[in-house]
Coordinates of C-alpha atoms and ligand atoms in Angstrom, one line a residue:
M223 CA 52.4 13.4 6.2
I224 CA 51.8 11.8 2.8
E225 CA 49.3 14.8 2.3
S226 CA 52.6 17.3 1.9
Y227 CA 53.2 15.6 -1.3
F228 CA 50.2 16.3 -3.1
R229 CA 49.3 19.0 -5.0
E230 CA 48.2 21.7 -2.8
H231 CA 45.3 22.5 -4.8
I232 CA 43.9 19.1 -4.3
T233 CA 43.9 18.6 -0.3
R234 CA 41.3 21.5 -0.8
L235 CA 39.4 19.9 -3.7
V236 CA 35.6 19.1 -3.2
P237 CA 34.8 16.2 -5.2
Y238 CA 32.4 15.6 -7.5
S239 CA 29.1 14.2 -5.1
T240 CA 27.6 11.4 -6.8
A241 CA 23.6 11.1 -6.9
R242 CA 23.9 7.7 -4.7
D243 CA 26.9 9.3 -2.5
E244 CA 24.3 11.0 -0.9
Y245 CA 21.8 8.1 0.0
K246 CA 23.4 5.0 2.4
G247 CA 20.3 2.4 2.5
P248 CA 18.1 -0.3 1.5
P249 CA 17.6 0.0 -2.5
G250 CA 14.8 2.1 -2.7
T251 CA 12.8 3.9 -5.4
F252 CA 15.8 6.1 -7.2
L253 CA 14.2 8.8 -9.1
D254 CA 17.7 11.1 -8.3
A255 CA 20.2 10.2 -11.3
N256 CA 18.7 10.3 -14.3
E257 CA 18.8 6.7 -14.8
N258 CA 16.2 5.0 -17.2
P259 CA 13.9 3.2 -15.2
F260 CA 13.5 0.2 -17.2
G261 CA 15.3 -2.6 -16.2
N262 CA 18.1 -4.2 -18.6
G263 CA 21.1 -5.0 -16.1
L264 CA 23.1 -2.6 -16.8
N265 CA 20.2 0.8 -16.4
R266 CA 21.7 1.8 -13.0
Y267 CA 24.9 4.0 -12.6
P268 CA 27.7 1.6 -10.9
D269 CA 29.2 1.8 -6.9
P270 CA 31.3 4.9 -7.8
R271 CA 33.9 2.5 -5.3
Q272 CA 33.6 -0.6 -6.6
T273 CA 33.1 -1.4 -3.0
A274 CA 32.3 -5.3 -3.7
L275 CA 36.0 -5.2 -5.9
R276 CA 37.8 -3.3 -3.5
E277 CA 37.1 -5.6 -0.8
T278 CA 37.4 -9.1 -2.4
I279 CA 40.9 -8.1 -3.7
A280 CA 42.0 -7.0 -0.1
Q281 CA 41.0 -9.7 1.1
L282 CA 42.6 -12.0 -1.2
K283 CA 46.0 -9.4 -1.3
G284 CA 45.7 -9.6 2.7
V285 CA 45.5 -5.6 2.9
H286 CA 43.0 -3.4 4.4
S287 CA 40.2 -2.2 1.9
S288 CA 41.1 1.7 2.7
K289 CA 44.6 0.7 1.2
V290 CA 42.8 -0.3 -2.3
F291 CA 41.8 1.2 -5.3
V292 CA 40.4 0.1 -8.5
S293 CA 40.8 1.8 -12.0
S294 CA 40.1 1.5 -15.8
G295 CA 43.2 -0.2 -16.3
S296 CA 46.6 1.0 -14.3
D297 CA 47.1 3.3 -17.5
E298 CA 44.3 5.3 -15.5
V299 CA 46.3 5.0 -12.3
I300 CA 49.7 6.7 -13.9
D301 CA 47.7 9.8 -15.4
L302 CA 46.0 9.8 -11.7
L303 CA 49.0 9.7 -9.7
I304 CA 50.7 12.6 -12.1
R305 CA 47.6 14.4 -11.3
L306 CA 47.4 14.0 -7.9
F307 CA 51.3 14.8 -7.0
C308 CA 52.8 16.9 -9.9
E309 CA 52.3 20.5 -10.2
P310 CA 53.0 21.1 -14.6
R311 CA 56.5 23.0 -15.0
K312 CA 57.5 22.6 -11.6
D313 CA 57.7 19.0 -10.1
K314 CA 59.2 16.4 -11.9
V315 CA 58.7 12.7 -12.5
L316 CA 61.4 9.8 -12.6
I317 CA 61.7 7.0 -14.8
L318 CA 64.2 4.1 -15.4
P319 CA 64.6 3.4 -19.5
P320 CA 64.3 1.1 -20.5
T321 CA 60.9 1.2 -19.1
Y322 CA 57.0 1.4 -19.9
G323 CA 56.3 4.3 -22.3
M324 CA 52.9 5.0 -20.7
Y325 CA 55.1 7.1 -17.5
A326 CA 56.5 9.3 -19.8
V327 CA 53.7 10.0 -22.1
A328 CA 50.9 10.7 -19.3
A329 CA 54.1 13.1 -18.1
S330 CA 53.9 15.0 -20.9
V331 CA 50.0 15.0 -21.1
H332 CA 49.9 17.2 -17.9
N333 CA 52.9 19.4 -18.9
V334 CA 55.4 17.6 -16.1
D335 CA 58.7 17.4 -17.0
V336 CA 60.6 13.8 -17.2
E337 CA 63.8 13.0 -15.7
E338 CA 65.5 9.6 -16.7
I339 CA 68.2 7.7 -15.0
V340 CA 68.8 4.8 -17.4
L341 CA 68.8 1.6 -15.8
G342 CA 72.3 -0.2 -15.1
A343 CA 73.9 -3.1 -18.1
D344 CA 72.3 -5.6 -15.5
F345 CA 68.9 -3.6 -16.0
Q346 CA 68.8 -3.0 -12.0
P347 CA 68.4 1.0 -10.8
D348 CA 71.1 3.3 -10.2
V349 CA 70.5 3.7 -6.7
E350 CA 73.0 6.1 -6.0
R351 CA 71.5 8.9 -8.8
I352 CA 68.3 8.0 -8.2
I353 CA 68.3 9.3 -4.3
Q354 CA 69.9 12.5 -5.0
S355 CA 67.1 12.7 -7.8
G356 CA 64.4 15.6 -6.0
A357 CA 61.6 14.3 -8.4
K358 CA 58.1 14.0 -7.2
I359 CA 57.5 10.9 -8.1
L360 CA 59.3 7.7 -9.5
F361 CA 58.1 4.7 -11.7
L362 CA 59.7 1.9 -11.3
C363 CA 58.8 -1.3 -12.8
S364 CA 59.2 -5.0 -11.6
P365 CA 59.0 -7.0 -13.8
N366 CA 60.3 -4.5 -15.6
N367 CA 58.9 -3.9 -19.4
P368 CA 60.8 -4.7 -21.9
T369 CA 63.7 -6.1 -20.1
G370 CA 61.6 -8.6 -18.2
N371 CA 63.6 -9.0 -14.6
L372 CA 62.3 -7.8 -11.2
M373 CA 63.8 -5.1 -9.2
S374 CA 66.3 -5.8 -7.0
R375 CA 64.5 -5.9 -3.2
E376 CA 67.6 -4.4 -1.3
Y377 CA 67.9 -1.4 -3.9
V378 CA 64.0 -1.0 -3.5
E379 CA 64.1 -0.8 -0.1
T380 CA 66.9 1.7 -0.2
I381 CA 65.2 3.4 -2.3
L382 CA 62.2 4.2 0.0
Q383 CA 64.3 4.8 2.6
Q384 CA 66.1 7.4 1.2
F385 CA 64.2 8.8 -1.9
G386 CA 62.7 11.9 -1.0
G387 CA 59.4 11.5 -3.3
M388 CA 56.7 9.3 -3.9
V389 CA 57.8 5.4 -5.4
V390 CA 55.1 3.8 -7.4
V391 CA 56.0 -0.1 -8.4
D392 CA 54.1 -1.2 -11.4
E393 CA 53.7 -4.8 -10.7
A394 CA 51.9 -5.3 -14.1
Y395 CA 53.7 -8.8 -14.7
V396 CA 53.9 -9.8 -10.9
D397 CA 51.8 -12.6 -11.1
F398 CA 54.2 -14.6 -13.5
S399 CA 56.6 -14.3 -10.1
P400 CA 54.5 -13.7 -7.3
E401 CA 57.2 -14.1 -4.6
G402 CA 58.4 -10.8 -6.2
S403 CA 56.1 -8.4 -5.2
F404 CA 56.7 -5.4 -3.5
L405 CA 53.0 -5.3 -1.3
P406 CA 54.1 -6.3 1.9
L407 CA 56.6 -3.4 2.2
L408 CA 53.5 -0.9 2.0
E409 CA 52.6 -1.3 5.8
S410 CA 56.6 0.1 6.4
F411 CA 56.5 3.0 3.7
P412 CA 53.2 5.4 3.3
Q413 CA 55.1 6.9 0.0
L414 CA 55.1 3.2 -2.0
I415 CA 51.8 2.8 -3.8
V416 CA 51.8 -0.5 -5.9
M417 CA 50.1 -1.1 -9.5
Q418 CA 48.6 -4.2 -10.4
T419 CA 46.3 -5.3 -13.4
F420 CA 43.9 -7.5 -14.4
S421 CA 45.3 -7.2 -18.2
K422 CA 48.0 -10.0 -17.7
A423 CA 47.9 -12.9 -15.8
F424 CA 43.9 -12.8 -15.3
G425 CA 43.1 -12.4 -19.0
L426 CA 41.3 -9.2 -19.1
A427 CA 42.6 -6.3 -21.0
A428 CA 39.7 -6.0 -22.9
A429 CA 37.6 -5.5 -20.0
R430 CA 40.3 -2.5 -18.4
V431 CA 40.8 -3.1 -14.6
G432 CA 43.3 -1.9 -12.8
M433 CA 44.3 -1.9 -9.1
A434 CA 46.8 0.3 -7.0
F435 CA 47.6 -0.5 -3.2
A436 CA 48.8 2.6 -1.1
A437 CA 48.3 4.4 2.3
P438 CA 44.9 5.0 2.6
A439 CA 45.5 9.1 2.2
V440 CA 46.3 8.5 -1.3
I441 CA 43.6 6.2 -1.7
K442 CA 41.2 8.7 -0.8
A443 CA 43.0 11.5 -2.8
L444 CA 42.7 9.2 -5.8
D445 CA 38.8 8.7 -5.0
T446 CA 38.4 12.5 -4.7
I447 CA 40.1 13.0 -8.5
K448 CA 38.9 10.5 -10.5
L449 CA 36.0 10.5 -13.0
P450 CA 33.1 9.8 -11.1
Y451 CA 32.3 6.4 -12.2
N452 CA 35.6 5.2 -13.3
L453 CA 34.9 1.2 -13.9
G454 CA 31.9 0.5 -15.2
N455 CA 29.9 -2.8 -13.8
P456 CA 30.4 -5.8 -16.7
S457 CA 34.3 -5.0 -16.0
A458 CA 33.6 -4.8 -12.3
K459 CA 31.8 -8.1 -12.8
A460 CA 34.7 -9.7 -15.1
A461 CA 37.4 -8.9 -12.3
L462 CA 35.3 -10.6 -9.6
A463 CA 34.5 -14.1 -11.5
A464 CA 38.1 -13.9 -12.9
L465 CA 39.1 -13.9 -9.1
S466 CA 36.7 -16.4 -8.2
R467 CA 38.3 -18.9 -10.3
R468 CA 42.1 -18.5 -9.4
E469 CA 43.2 -22.0 -9.7
Q470 CA 41.9 -22.0 -13.5
V471 CA 43.9 -18.1 -13.7
L472 CA 47.1 -19.9 -12.3
R473 CA 47.2 -23.1 -14.4
K474 CA 46.5 -20.4 -17.2
V475 CA 49.9 -18.3 -15.7
E476 CA 51.6 -21.7 -15.3
K477 CA 51.0 -22.8 -18.7
I478 CA 52.2 -19.6 -20.0
I479 CA 55.8 -19.7 -17.9
R480 CA 56.0 -23.3 -18.9
Y481 CA 56.3 -22.3 -22.8
R482 CA 58.2 -19.0 -21.6
D483 CA 61.1 -21.2 -20.6
Q484 CA 60.7 -23.5 -23.6
L485 CA 60.6 -20.8 -26.5
A486 CA 63.5 -19.2 -24.6
S487 CA 65.6 -22.8 -24.7
Q488 CA 64.3 -23.0 -28.4
L489 CA 64.7 -19.8 -29.7
I490 CA 68.7 -19.3 -28.1
E491 CA 69.6 -22.5 -31.2
L492 CA 68.6 -20.2 -33.3
H493 CA 71.7 -18.2 -35.8
C494 CA 69.5 -15.1 -36.1
V495 CA 69.3 -15.1 -32.1
V496 CA 72.5 -13.5 -30.2
R497 CA 70.7 -13.8 -26.9
V498 CA 67.7 -14.1 -25.5
Y499 CA 67.3 -12.6 -21.6
P500 CA 65.9 -14.1 -18.4
S501 CA 62.0 -13.1 -18.0
D502 CA 59.8 -12.9 -15.0
A503 CA 56.8 -11.8 -17.0
N504 CA 55.2 -13.2 -19.9
F505 CA 57.4 -11.9 -22.7
L506 CA 61.1 -12.5 -23.8
L507 CA 63.1 -10.0 -24.9
V508 CA 65.6 -11.4 -27.4
Q509 CA 68.4 -9.7 -29.0
F510 CA 68.7 -11.0 -32.9
V511 CA 71.7 -10.5 -34.9
D512 CA 69.8 -8.2 -37.5
A513 CA 66.3 -7.1 -35.6
S514 CA 64.9 -4.9 -38.1
A515 CA 65.7 -7.7 -40.6
V516 CA 63.9 -10.4 -38.3
F517 CA 60.8 -7.4 -37.8
T518 CA 59.8 -7.2 -41.0
H519 CA 60.1 -10.9 -41.7
L520 CA 57.8 -11.8 -39.1
L521 CA 55.6 -8.9 -40.4
N522 CA 55.5 -10.5 -43.8
H523 CA 54.6 -13.8 -42.1
G524 CA 51.5 -12.2 -40.1
I525 CA 53.5 -11.9 -37.2
I526 CA 53.7 -9.2 -35.2
V527 CA 56.5 -8.2 -31.9
R528 CA 57.6 -5.2 -30.4
D529 CA 60.6 -3.4 -31.9
R530 CA 62.3 -2.2 -28.6
S531 CA 65.8 -2.2 -30.4
R532 CA 66.0 2.0 -30.6
Q533 CA 65.9 2.3 -26.8
P534 CA 68.8 2.3 -24.4
L535 CA 70.6 -1.1 -23.6
L536 CA 68.5 -2.8 -26.4
E537 CA 70.5 -2.5 -29.4
G538 CA 69.2 -5.1 -31.7
C539 CA 66.3 -6.4 -29.4
L540 CA 62.4 -7.8 -30.2
R541 CA 59.7 -7.8 -27.2
I542 CA 58.0 -11.3 -28.0
S543 CA 54.9 -12.1 -26.3
I544 CA 54.3 -15.9 -24.7
G545 CA 51.4 -16.6 -27.5
T546 CA 49.6 -20.2 -27.5
G547 CA 51.6 -23.3 -28.6
K548 CA 50.4 -23.4 -31.8
E549 CA 51.3 -19.5 -32.2
N550 CA 55.0 -20.1 -30.6
K551 CA 55.6 -23.1 -33.3
K552 CA 54.4 -20.5 -36.0
L553 CA 56.6 -17.8 -34.8
L554 CA 60.0 -20.6 -34.1
N555 CA 59.1 -22.0 -37.8
V556 CA 59.4 -18.6 -39.4
L557 CA 62.6 -17.6 -37.6
K558 CA 64.0 -20.6 -38.8
M559 CA 63.7 -19.7 -42.2
I560 CA 66.5 -17.0 -41.6
G561 CA 68.1 -19.6 -39.6
Ligands
PMP623 N1 52.5 -1.3 -16.9 C1 53.2 -1.8 -17.7 C2 54.7 -2.1 -17.3 C3 52.4 -2.6 -18.7 O1 53.2 -3.5 -19.5 C4 51.1 -2.2 -19.3 C5 50.7 -2.6 -20.5 N2 51.4 -2.8 -21.9 C6 50.3 -1.6 -18.4 C7 50.9 -1.1 -17.1 C8 49.3 -0.9 -18.4 O2 48.1 -2.0 -18.3 P1 46.5 -1.8 -18.0 O3 46.2 -2.7 -19.2 O4 46.2 -2.2 -17.0 O5 46.3 -0.2 -18.1

């Protein structure tokens, strides 16, 4: 039973009941929620579950809607998962550096200890050590930020079979390599949680819309502990609109991939570049001869990239997001000044 992984008190929690939860009929005269009665399109509270968005996502992903959760960005899901599964000072979160920083930050906010098992030199997980860990949640990122690679299907399946806790696969960048998604494994592994986002491929970072896919019991528990109206209507609407113009989104994704591959082959020609790592995402991890000098030089020319050189395995590495054609050209020209 997946509920046995939850923090015990949460299994007994009575959620906040919103005014609208108590009425399920046709639009009536709503005098229950202390809203402003004068219509402006935003005067009513949203559907707490954002059902229409969940159902559209469910249909597109081929997953039952009872397995879909929507959130204010996937960062909210990270926070909620730690709240749901980890008892402070008792349970541990397992992360695999170098990886996305929010897993450790969210754990720290909740006073939950973080165990680290550094990825191998090939940026793949150390399966043997992971399955021996007693952590309550493992956060795996695929494609991984900042290394850009997908995690091996075989390794992830072994982890799912043998690791004793919940396995979260963060697929924030998976739309740039959709065949890499672990979503099809949801049927076989109730302890799997897959996170995705509208912030990257769908171009809605400012709207803050994330999604999680998991066993219905996990989704139900997330609904119990989330803030009543965690996702506003303007954001849900923007996500629905993006889903309705998927062709356009796909074309932009293809363009970003084309730019990424072009930029990778141009960067490797530069003397200041040691290595450009292969990427399944919308960024490149690049090793430079002198990363800190390059970082400062770029900054002096108004170009901001992410310095990852102090993370394990990433000596001399900067992470560069793929920009527009013009932005990528500017980056190259400024780097050419160094050589
Ligand atoms: N996961 C990863 C791996 C990310 O890189 C990011 C954002 N940079 C997020 C999650 C957070 O995404 P969101 O905007 O959906 O909160």
